[in-house]
Short mmCIF file of C-alpha atoms and ligand atoms in Angstrom, two decimals:
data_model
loop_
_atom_site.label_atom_id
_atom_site.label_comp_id
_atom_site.label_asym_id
_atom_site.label_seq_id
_atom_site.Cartn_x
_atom_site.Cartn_y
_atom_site.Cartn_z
CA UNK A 761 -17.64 -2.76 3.49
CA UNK A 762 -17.43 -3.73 7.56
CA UNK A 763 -13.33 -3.48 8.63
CA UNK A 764 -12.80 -5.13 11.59
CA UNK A 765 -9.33 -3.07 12.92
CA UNK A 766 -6.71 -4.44 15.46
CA UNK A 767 -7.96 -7.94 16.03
CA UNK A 768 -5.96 -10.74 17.11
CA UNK A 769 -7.15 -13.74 13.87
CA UNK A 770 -6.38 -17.27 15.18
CA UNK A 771 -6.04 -20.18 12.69
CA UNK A 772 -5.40 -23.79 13.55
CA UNK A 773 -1.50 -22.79 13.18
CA UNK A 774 -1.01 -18.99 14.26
CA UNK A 775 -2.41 -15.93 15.96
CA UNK A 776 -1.56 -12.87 14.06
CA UNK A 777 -2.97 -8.98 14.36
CA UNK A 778 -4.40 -7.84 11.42
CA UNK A 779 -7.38 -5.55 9.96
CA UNK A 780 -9.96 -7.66 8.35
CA UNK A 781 -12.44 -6.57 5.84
CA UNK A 782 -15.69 -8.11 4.56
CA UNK A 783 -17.59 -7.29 1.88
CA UNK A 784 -21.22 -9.47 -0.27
CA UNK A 785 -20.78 -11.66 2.33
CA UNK A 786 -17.31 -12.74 1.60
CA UNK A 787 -14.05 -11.91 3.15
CA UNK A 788 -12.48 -9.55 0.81
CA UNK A 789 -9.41 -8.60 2.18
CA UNK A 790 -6.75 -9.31 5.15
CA UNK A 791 -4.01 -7.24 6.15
CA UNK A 792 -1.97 -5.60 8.79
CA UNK A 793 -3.50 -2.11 8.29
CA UNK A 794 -6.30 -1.43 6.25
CA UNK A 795 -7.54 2.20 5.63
CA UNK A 796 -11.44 2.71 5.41
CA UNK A 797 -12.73 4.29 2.84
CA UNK A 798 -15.64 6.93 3.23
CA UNK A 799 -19.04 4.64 3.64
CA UNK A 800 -17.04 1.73 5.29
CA UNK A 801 -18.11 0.43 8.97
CA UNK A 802 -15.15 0.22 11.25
CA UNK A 803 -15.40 -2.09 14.44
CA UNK A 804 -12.94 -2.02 16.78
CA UNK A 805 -11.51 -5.35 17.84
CA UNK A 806 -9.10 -4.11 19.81
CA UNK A 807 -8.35 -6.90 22.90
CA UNK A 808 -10.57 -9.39 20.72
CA UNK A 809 -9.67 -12.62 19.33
CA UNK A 810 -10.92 -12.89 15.70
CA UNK A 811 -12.10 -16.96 15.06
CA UNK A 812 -13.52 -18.45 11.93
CA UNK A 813 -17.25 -19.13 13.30
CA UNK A 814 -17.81 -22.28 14.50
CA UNK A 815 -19.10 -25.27 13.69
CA UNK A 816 -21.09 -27.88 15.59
CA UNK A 817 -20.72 -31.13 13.48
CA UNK A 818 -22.97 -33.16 15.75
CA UNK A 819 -27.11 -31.93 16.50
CA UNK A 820 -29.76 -33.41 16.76
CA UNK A 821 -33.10 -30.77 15.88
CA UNK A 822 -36.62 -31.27 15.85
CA UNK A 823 -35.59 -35.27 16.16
CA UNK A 824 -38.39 -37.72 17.06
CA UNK A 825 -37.22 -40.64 18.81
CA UNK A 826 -40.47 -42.52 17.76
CA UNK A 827 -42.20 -41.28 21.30
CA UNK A 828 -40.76 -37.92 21.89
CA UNK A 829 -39.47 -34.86 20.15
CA UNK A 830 -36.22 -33.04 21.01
CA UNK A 831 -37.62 -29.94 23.04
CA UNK A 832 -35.26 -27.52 20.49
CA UNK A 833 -36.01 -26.97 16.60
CA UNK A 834 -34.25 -25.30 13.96
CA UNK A 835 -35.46 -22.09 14.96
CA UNK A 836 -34.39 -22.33 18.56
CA UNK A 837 -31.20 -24.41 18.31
CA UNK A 838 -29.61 -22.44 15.29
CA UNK A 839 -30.34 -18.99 17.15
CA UNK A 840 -28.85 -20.46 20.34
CA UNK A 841 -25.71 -22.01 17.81
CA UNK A 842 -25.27 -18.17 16.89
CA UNK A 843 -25.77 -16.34 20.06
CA UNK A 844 -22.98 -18.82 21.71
CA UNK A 845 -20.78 -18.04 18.23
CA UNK A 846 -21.38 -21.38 16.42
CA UNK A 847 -22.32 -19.88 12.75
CA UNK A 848 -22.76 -23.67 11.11
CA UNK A 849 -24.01 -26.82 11.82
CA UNK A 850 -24.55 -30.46 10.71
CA UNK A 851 -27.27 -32.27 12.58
CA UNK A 852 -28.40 -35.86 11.42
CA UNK A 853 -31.55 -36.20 9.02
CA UNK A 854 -32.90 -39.34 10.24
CA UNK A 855 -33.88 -41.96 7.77
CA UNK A 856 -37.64 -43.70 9.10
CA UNK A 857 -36.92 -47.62 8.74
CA UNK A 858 -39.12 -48.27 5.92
CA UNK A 859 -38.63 -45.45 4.37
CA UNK A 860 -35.99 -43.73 2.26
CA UNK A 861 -33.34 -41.35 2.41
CA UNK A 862 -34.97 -39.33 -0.33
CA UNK A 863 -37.58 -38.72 1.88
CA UNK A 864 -35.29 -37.86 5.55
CA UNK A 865 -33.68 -35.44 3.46
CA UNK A 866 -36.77 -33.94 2.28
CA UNK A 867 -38.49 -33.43 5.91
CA UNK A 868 -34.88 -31.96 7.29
CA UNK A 869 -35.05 -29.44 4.57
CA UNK A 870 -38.76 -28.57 5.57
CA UNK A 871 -37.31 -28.88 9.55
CA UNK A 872 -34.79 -26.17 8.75
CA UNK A 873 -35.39 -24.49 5.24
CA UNK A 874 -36.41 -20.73 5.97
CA UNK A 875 -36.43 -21.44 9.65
CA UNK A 876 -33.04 -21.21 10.34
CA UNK A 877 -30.72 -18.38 12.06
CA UNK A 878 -27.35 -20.29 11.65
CA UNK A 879 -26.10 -21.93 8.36
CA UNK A 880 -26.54 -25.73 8.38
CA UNK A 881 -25.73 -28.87 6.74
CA UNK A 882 -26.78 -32.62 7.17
CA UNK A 883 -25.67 -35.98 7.60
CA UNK A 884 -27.51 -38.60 6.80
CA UNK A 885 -28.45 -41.87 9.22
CA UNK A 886 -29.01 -44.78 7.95
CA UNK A 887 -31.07 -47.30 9.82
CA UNK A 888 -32.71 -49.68 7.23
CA UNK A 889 -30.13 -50.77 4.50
CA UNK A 890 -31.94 -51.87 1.33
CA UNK A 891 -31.10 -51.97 -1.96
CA UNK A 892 -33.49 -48.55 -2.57
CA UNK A 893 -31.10 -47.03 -0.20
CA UNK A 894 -27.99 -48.33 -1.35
CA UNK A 895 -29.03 -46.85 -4.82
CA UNK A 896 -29.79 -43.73 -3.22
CA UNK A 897 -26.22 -42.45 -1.59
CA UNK A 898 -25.31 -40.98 -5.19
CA UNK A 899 -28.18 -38.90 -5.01
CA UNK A 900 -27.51 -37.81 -1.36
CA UNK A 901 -23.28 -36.56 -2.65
CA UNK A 902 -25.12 -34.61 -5.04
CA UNK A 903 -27.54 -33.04 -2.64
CA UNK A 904 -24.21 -31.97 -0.84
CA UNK A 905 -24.88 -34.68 1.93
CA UNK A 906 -21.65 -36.42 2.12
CA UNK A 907 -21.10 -37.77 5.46
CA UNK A 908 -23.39 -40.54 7.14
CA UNK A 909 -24.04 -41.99 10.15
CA UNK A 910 -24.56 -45.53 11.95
CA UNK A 911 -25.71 -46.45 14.88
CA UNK A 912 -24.78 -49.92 16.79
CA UNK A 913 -27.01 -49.50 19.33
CA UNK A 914 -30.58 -48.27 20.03
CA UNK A 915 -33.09 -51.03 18.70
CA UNK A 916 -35.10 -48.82 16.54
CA UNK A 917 -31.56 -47.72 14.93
CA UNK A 918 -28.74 -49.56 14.72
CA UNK A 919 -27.58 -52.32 12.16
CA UNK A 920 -25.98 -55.10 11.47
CA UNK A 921 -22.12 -55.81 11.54
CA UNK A 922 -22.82 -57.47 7.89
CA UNK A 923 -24.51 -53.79 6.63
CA UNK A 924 -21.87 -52.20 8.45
CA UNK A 925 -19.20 -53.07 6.12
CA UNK A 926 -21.11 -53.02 3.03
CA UNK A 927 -21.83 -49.05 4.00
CA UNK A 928 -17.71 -48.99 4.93
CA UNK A 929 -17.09 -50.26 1.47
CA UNK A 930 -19.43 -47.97 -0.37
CA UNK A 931 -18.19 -45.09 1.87
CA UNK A 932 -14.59 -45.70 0.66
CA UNK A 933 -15.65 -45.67 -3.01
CA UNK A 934 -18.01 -42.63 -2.88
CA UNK A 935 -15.94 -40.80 -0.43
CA UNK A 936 -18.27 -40.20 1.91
CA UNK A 937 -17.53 -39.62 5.68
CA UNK A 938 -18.77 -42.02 8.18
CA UNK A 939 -19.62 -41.26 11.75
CA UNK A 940 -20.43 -44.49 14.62
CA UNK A 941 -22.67 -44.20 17.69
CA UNK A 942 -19.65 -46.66 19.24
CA UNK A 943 -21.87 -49.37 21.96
CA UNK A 944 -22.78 -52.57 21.56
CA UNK A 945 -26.87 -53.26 21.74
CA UNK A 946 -27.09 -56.80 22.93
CA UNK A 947 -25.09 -55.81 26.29
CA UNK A 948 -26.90 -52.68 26.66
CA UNK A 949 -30.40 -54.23 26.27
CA UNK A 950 -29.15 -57.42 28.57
CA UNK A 951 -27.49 -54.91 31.42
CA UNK A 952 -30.68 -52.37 31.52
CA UNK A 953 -32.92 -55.70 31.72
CA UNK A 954 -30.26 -57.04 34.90
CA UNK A 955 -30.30 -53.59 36.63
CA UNK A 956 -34.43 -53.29 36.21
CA UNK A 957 -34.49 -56.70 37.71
CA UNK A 958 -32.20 -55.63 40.60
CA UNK A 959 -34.87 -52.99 41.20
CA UNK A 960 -32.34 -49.89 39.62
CA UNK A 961 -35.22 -48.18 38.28
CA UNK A 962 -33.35 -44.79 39.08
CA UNK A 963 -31.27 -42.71 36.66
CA UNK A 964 -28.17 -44.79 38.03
CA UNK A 965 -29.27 -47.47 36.11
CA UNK A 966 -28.44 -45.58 32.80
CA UNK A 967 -24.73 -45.36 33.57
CA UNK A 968 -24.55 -49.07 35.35
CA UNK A 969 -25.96 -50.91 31.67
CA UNK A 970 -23.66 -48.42 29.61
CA UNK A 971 -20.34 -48.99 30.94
CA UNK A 972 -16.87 -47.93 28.96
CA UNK A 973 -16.41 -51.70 28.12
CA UNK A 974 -19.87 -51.32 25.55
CA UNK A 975 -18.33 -48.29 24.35
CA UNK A 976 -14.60 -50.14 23.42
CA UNK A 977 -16.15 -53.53 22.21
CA UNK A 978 -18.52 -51.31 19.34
CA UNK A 979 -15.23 -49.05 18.92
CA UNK A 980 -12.97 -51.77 18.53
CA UNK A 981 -15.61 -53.78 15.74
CA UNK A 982 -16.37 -50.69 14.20
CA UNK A 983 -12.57 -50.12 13.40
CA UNK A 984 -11.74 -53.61 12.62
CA UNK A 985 -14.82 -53.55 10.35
CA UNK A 986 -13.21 -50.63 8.69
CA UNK A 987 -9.80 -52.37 8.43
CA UNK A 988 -11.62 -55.01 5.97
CA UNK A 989 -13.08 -52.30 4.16
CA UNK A 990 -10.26 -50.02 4.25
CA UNK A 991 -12.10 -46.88 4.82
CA UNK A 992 -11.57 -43.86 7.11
CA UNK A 993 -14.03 -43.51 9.78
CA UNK A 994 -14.95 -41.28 12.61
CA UNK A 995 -16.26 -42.26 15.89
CA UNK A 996 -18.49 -39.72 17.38
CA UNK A 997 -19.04 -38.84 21.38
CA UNK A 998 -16.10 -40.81 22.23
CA UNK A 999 -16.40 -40.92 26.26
CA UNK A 1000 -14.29 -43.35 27.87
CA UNK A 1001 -10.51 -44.08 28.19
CA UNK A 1002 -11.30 -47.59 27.11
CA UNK A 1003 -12.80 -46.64 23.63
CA UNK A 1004 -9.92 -44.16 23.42
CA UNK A 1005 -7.51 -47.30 23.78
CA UNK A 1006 -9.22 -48.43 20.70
CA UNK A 1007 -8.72 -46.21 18.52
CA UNK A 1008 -5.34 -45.54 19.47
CA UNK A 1009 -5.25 -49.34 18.46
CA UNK A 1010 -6.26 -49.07 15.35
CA UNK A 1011 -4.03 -45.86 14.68
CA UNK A 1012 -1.08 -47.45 15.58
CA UNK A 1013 -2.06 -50.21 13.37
CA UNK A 1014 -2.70 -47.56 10.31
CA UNK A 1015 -5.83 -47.01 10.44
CA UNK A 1016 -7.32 -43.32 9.89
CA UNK A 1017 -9.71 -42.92 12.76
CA UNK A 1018 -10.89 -39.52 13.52
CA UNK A 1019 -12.13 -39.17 17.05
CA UNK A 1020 -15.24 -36.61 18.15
CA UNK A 1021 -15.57 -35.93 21.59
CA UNK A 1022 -18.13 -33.56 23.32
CA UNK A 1023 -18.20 -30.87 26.32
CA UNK A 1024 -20.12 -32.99 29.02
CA UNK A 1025 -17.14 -35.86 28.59
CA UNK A 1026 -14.89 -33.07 29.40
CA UNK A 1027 -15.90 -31.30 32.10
CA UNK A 1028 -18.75 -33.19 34.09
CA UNK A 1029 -18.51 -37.00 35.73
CA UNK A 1030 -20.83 -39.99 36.51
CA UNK A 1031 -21.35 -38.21 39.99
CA UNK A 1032 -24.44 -36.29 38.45
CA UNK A 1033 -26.22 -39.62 38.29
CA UNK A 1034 -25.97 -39.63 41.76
CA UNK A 1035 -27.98 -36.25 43.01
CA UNK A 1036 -31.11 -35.80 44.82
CA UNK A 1037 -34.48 -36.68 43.51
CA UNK A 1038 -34.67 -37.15 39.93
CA UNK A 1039 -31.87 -34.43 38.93
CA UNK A 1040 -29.72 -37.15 37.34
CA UNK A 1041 -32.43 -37.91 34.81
CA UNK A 1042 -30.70 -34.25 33.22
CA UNK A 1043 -27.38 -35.84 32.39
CA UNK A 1044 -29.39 -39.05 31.07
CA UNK A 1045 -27.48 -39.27 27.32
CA UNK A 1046 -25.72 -42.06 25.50
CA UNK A 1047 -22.63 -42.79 26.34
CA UNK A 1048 -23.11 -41.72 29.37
CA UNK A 1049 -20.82 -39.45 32.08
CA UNK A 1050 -17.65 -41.27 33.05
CA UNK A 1051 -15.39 -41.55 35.78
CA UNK A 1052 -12.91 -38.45 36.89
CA UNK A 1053 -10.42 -40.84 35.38
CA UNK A 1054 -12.47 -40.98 32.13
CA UNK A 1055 -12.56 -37.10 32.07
CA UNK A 1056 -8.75 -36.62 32.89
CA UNK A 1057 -7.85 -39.22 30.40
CA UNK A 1058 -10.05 -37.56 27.26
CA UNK A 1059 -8.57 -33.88 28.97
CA UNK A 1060 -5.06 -35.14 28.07
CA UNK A 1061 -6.17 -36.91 24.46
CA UNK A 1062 -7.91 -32.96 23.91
CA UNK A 1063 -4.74 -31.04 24.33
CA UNK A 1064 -2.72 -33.81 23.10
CA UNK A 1065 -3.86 -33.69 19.52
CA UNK A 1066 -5.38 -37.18 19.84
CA UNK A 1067 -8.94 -35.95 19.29
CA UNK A 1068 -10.08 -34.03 16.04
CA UNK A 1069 -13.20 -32.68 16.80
CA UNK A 1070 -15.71 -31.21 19.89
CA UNK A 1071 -19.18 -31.23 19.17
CA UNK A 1072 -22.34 -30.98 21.46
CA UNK A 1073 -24.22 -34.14 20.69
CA UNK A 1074 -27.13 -31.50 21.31
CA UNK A 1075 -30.19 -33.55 21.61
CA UNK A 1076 -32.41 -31.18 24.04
CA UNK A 1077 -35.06 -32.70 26.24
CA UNK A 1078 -37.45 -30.97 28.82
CA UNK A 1079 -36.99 -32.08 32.30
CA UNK A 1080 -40.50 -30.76 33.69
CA UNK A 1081 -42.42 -32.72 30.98
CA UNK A 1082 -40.36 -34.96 28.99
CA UNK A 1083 -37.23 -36.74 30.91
CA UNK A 1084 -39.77 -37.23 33.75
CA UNK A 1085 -41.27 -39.89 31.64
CA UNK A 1086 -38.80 -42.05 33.00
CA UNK A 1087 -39.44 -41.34 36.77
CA UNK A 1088 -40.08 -45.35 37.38
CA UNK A 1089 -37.99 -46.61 34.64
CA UNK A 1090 -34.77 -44.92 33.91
CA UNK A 1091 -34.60 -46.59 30.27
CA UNK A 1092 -37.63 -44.40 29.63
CA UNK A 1093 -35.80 -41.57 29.93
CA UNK A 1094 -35.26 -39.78 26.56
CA UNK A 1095 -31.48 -39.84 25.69
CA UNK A 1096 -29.74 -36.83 25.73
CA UNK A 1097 -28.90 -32.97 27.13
CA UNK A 1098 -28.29 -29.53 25.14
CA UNK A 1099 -25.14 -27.80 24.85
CA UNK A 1100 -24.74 -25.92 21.32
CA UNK A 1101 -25.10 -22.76 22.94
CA UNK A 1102 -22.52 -23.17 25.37
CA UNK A 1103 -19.70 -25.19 23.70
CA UNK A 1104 -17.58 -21.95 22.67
CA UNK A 1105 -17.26 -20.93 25.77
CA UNK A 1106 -16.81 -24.03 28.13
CA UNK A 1107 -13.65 -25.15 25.44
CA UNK A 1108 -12.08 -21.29 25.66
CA UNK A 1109 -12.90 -21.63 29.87
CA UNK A 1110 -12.19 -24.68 30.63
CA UNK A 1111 -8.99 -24.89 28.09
CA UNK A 1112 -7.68 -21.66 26.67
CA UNK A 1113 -8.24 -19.68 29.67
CA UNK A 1114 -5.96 -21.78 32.17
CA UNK A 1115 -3.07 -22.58 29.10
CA UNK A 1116 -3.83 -26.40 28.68
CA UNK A 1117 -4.66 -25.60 25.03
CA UNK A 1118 -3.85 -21.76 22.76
CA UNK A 1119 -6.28 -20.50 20.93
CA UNK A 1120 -5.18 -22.14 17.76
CA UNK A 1121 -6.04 -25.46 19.24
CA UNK A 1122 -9.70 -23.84 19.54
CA UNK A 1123 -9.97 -23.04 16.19
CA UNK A 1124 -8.94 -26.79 14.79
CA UNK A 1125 -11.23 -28.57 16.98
CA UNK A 1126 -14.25 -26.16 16.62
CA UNK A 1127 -13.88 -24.89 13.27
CA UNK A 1128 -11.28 -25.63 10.97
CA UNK A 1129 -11.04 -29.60 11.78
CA UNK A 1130 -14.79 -29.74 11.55
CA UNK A 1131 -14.64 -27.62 8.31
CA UNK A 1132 -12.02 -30.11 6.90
CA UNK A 1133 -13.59 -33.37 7.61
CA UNK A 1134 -17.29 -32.73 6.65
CA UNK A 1135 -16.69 -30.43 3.02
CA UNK A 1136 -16.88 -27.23 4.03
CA UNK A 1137 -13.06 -25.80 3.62
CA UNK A 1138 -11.92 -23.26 2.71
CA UNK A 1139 -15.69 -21.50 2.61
CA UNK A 1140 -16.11 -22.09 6.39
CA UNK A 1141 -13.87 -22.48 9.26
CA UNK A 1142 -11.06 -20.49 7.72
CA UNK A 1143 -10.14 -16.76 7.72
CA UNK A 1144 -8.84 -16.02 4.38
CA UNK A 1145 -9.48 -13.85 1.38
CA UNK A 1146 -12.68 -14.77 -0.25
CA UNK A 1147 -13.75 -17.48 2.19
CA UNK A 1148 -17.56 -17.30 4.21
CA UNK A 1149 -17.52 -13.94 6.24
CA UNK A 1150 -18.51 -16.05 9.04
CA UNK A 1151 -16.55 -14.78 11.64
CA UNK A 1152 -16.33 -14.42 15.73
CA UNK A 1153 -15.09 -11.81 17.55
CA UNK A 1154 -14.01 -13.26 20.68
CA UNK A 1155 -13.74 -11.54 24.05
CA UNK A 1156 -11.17 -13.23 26.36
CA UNK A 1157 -11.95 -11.41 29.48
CA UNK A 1158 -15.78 -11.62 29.80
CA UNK A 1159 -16.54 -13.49 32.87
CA UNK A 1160 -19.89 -14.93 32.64
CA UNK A 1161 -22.34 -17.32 34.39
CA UNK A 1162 -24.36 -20.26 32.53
CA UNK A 1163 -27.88 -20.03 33.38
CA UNK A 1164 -30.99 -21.70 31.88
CA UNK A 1165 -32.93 -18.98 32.98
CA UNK A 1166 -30.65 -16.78 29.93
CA UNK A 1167 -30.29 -19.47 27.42
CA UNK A 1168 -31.93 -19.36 24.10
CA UNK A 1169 -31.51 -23.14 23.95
CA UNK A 1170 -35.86 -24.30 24.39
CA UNK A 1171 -35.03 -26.27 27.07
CA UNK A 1172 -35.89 -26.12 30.81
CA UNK A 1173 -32.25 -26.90 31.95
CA UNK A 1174 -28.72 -26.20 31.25
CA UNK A 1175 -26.23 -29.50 32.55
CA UNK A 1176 -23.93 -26.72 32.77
CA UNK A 1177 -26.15 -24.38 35.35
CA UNK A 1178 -23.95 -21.91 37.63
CA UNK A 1179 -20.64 -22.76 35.78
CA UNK A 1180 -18.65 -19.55 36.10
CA UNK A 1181 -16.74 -19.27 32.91
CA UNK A 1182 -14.14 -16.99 30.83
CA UNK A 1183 -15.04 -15.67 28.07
CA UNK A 1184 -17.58 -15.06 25.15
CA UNK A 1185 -18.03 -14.58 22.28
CA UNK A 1186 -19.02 -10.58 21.39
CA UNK A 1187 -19.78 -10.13 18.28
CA UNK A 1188 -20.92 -12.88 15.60
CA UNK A 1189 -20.75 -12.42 11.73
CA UNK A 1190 -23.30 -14.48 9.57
CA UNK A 1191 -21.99 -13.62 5.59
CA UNK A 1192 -20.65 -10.67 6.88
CA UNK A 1193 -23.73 -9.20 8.88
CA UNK A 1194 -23.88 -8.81 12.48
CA UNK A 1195 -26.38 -11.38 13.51
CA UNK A 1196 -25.51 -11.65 17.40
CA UNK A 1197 -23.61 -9.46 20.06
CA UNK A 1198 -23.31 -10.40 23.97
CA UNK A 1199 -24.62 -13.57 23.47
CA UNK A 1200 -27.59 -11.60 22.16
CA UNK A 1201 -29.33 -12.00 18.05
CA UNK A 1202 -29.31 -8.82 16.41
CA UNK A 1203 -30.61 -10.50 13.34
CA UNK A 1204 -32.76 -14.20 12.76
CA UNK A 1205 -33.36 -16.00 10.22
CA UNK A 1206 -30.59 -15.36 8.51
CA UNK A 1207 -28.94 -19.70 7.79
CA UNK A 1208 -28.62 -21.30 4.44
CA UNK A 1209 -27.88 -25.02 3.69
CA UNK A 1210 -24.36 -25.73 2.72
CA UNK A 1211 -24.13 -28.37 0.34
CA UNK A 1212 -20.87 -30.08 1.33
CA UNK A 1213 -18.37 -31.67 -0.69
CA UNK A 1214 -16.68 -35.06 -0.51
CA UNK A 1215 -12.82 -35.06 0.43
CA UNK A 1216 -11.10 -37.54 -1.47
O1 URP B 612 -28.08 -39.49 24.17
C1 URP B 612 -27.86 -39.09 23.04
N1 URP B 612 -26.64 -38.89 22.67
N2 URP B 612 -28.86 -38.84 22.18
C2 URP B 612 -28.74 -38.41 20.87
C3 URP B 612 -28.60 -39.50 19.87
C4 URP B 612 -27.20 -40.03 19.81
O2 URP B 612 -26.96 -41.10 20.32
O3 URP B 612 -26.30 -39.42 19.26
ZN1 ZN B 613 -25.00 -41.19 19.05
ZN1 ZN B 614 -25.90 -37.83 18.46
#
């Protein structure tokens, strides 16, 4: 048995001090003073914060985009999740048009199975509706996938507003979670072809033919869509104040509508698309970095309870050898920037540590929400008797610098480089063993799939 003494736990409601004991993996007991027995390992987490691990509901792994794959894998990105203290993850299993979910699933599984230092789940994307595939989402609830995703952009992705809400429907009957990649196609492809034309070959083009308006038009169909079908739905990255407007629409017209937003739309602006060379081709991801305005306005949504989960989005590209491949045509850059390592920490630094949010406000958004929406409660994202012994012990004080050069994210660059932040997370529990300390691994390989549950 491991007894963790004189933590502070945090839940999405409380902080409380306790002694917390694990045992097979499982937390077996919590109380205010619990005495070791001889053979027990005491840790002292004395001036510690004690979190549920978290959980990163949005990767993207070993993806191919059809020209490129994402520079980090399972076994990279899941020990990177655990060294920054995220102990699960879902990341999307990708269904080939043509081919069937059946199969997507199958070649995640071999992506992650065995490979994997962080537990890990999947949804599934759907981006060629057929009546195979429509027979298939039983299947896929069985196989413990029960969340999917849509896109309404990207050519090679997205679908129609007519399979949209057949998918709403069926997701309201199965009770299956759906997730939107909120902008509108048509403008995007019409606004990259305009700014190409202008001669905008540069990574400013990316944020000029993605503007907050093709963000709120997709957000505002997608939940009107999901009026007609009458089904809860999530919109994931949310980025601008304008799709926030939306959904605050469609709450106040009774709509559930659970919002995801990410680190980068917290903390960093459209300014980055503006710096020297090709450096903005780093920040190149979909939606893209907003205004200050944009930031301030998701900021207040954050530690106003408007938003429900923060995810990473992490989709990990090399700059050297892979984002350079748009040097002449910024829609040739591949999508997207890493951040599952980091995410912990920049929430706790850039809210906990200066009061906008407590602690407790941490724990909803990166683990118990999460937990909640996608299955995985009580097992994960809660500290309680007999739950996951996935746990993170927390330090508050450690003042750290963010560094590609000590990442274990595969990836040549960190969006976050030189960022001084507070704290980090110390110690990391994986079923109750120690799997990573100082944002070091002390033990790989040690993820399993989590078959999720539906929640209605
Ligand atoms: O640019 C991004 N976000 N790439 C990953 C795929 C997606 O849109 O979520
Ligand atoms: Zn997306
Ligand atoms: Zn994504």
């Amino acid at each position: 048995m491991i007894i963790i003494q004189n933590g502070t736990l945090v839940s999405s409601q409380r902080t409380w001090r306790a002694d917390i004991a694990l045992e097979g993996g499982k937390i077996h007991q919590i109380a205010p003073r619990l005495t070791p027995r001889p053979g027990d390992e005491v840790v002292s987490a004395e001036g510690l914060l004690v979190f549920p691990g978290f959980i990163d509901p949005h990767t993207h792994l070993d993806m191919d985009n059809g020209l490129l794959t994402t520079a980090d894998d399972f076994p990279s990105g899941t020990l990177a999740a655990l060294c920054g203290g995220t102990t699960a993850l879902v990341d999307f299993a990708t269904q080939d048009r043509g081919g069937t979910l059946k199969d997507a699933l199958a070649l995640w599984h071999r992506k992650a199975d065995g490979r994997s230092s962080c537990h890990y789940a999947f949804h599934m994307a759907v981006t060629d509706w057929n009546e195979t595939t429509r027979q298939e989402l039983p299947a896929m609830v069985e196989a413990g996938v029960t969340s999917l995703k849509v896109y309404l952009a990207y050519d090679a992705l997205r679908i129609s507003d007519f399979v949209l809400l057949e998918i709403l429907k069926l997701c309201r009957n199965l009770g299956l979670q759906i997730g939107c990649h909120c902008e509108n196609g048509d403008l995007v492809n019409f606004l990259q072809k305009e700014e190409l034309g202008l001669g905008h070959t540069g990574p400013g083009g990316h944020p000029a033919s993605r503007p907050p308006v093709v963000e709120a038009e997709a957000i505002s169909r997608y939940c009107y869509v999901a009026r007609l079908a009458q089904c809860p739905v999530t919109v994931v990255h949310l980025s601008s104040a304008a799709g926030l407007e939306e959904v605050r629409k469609a709450r106040r017209g009774g709509q559930t509508v659970y919002a995801e937003t990410c680190p980068q739309y917290l903390l960093l602006d459209e300014s980055r698309y503006g710096l020297p060379g090709f450096e903005g081709a780093k920040f190149v991801m979909s939606p893209p970095l907003r205004s200050p305005a944009d930031v301030e306005a998701l900021r207040r949504a954050v530690a106003e309870g408007e938003i429900q989960t923060i995810a990473t989005d992490h989709c990990s590209y090399h700059y050297a050898t892979q984002k350079i491949l748009g040097r002449e045509d910024f829609t040739k850059i591949p999508n997207g920037a890493p951040g599952l390592e980091h995410r912990p920490a920049l929430f706790y630094s850039s809210f906990v540590a200066p009061g906008l949010t407590g602690p407790e406000t941490m724990c909803a958004l990166l683990a118990e929400n999460p937990a909640r929406q996608y299955g995985m409660w009580p097992q994960k994202g809660c500290l309680a008797q007999g739950s996951d012994a996935d746990l993170v012990l927390w330090d508050p004080r450690a003042k750290w610098t963010v560094s590609a050069a000590f990442q274990h994210q595969k990836v040549d660059y960190t969006p976050y480089e030189g960022m001084v932040l507070t704290g980090r997370a110390k110690a990391v529990y994986l079923d109750g063993v120690l799997a990573a300390q100082d944002g070091e691994p002390v033990r790989t390989g040690l993820g399993r799939y989590i078959p999720r549950a539906t929640i209605s």
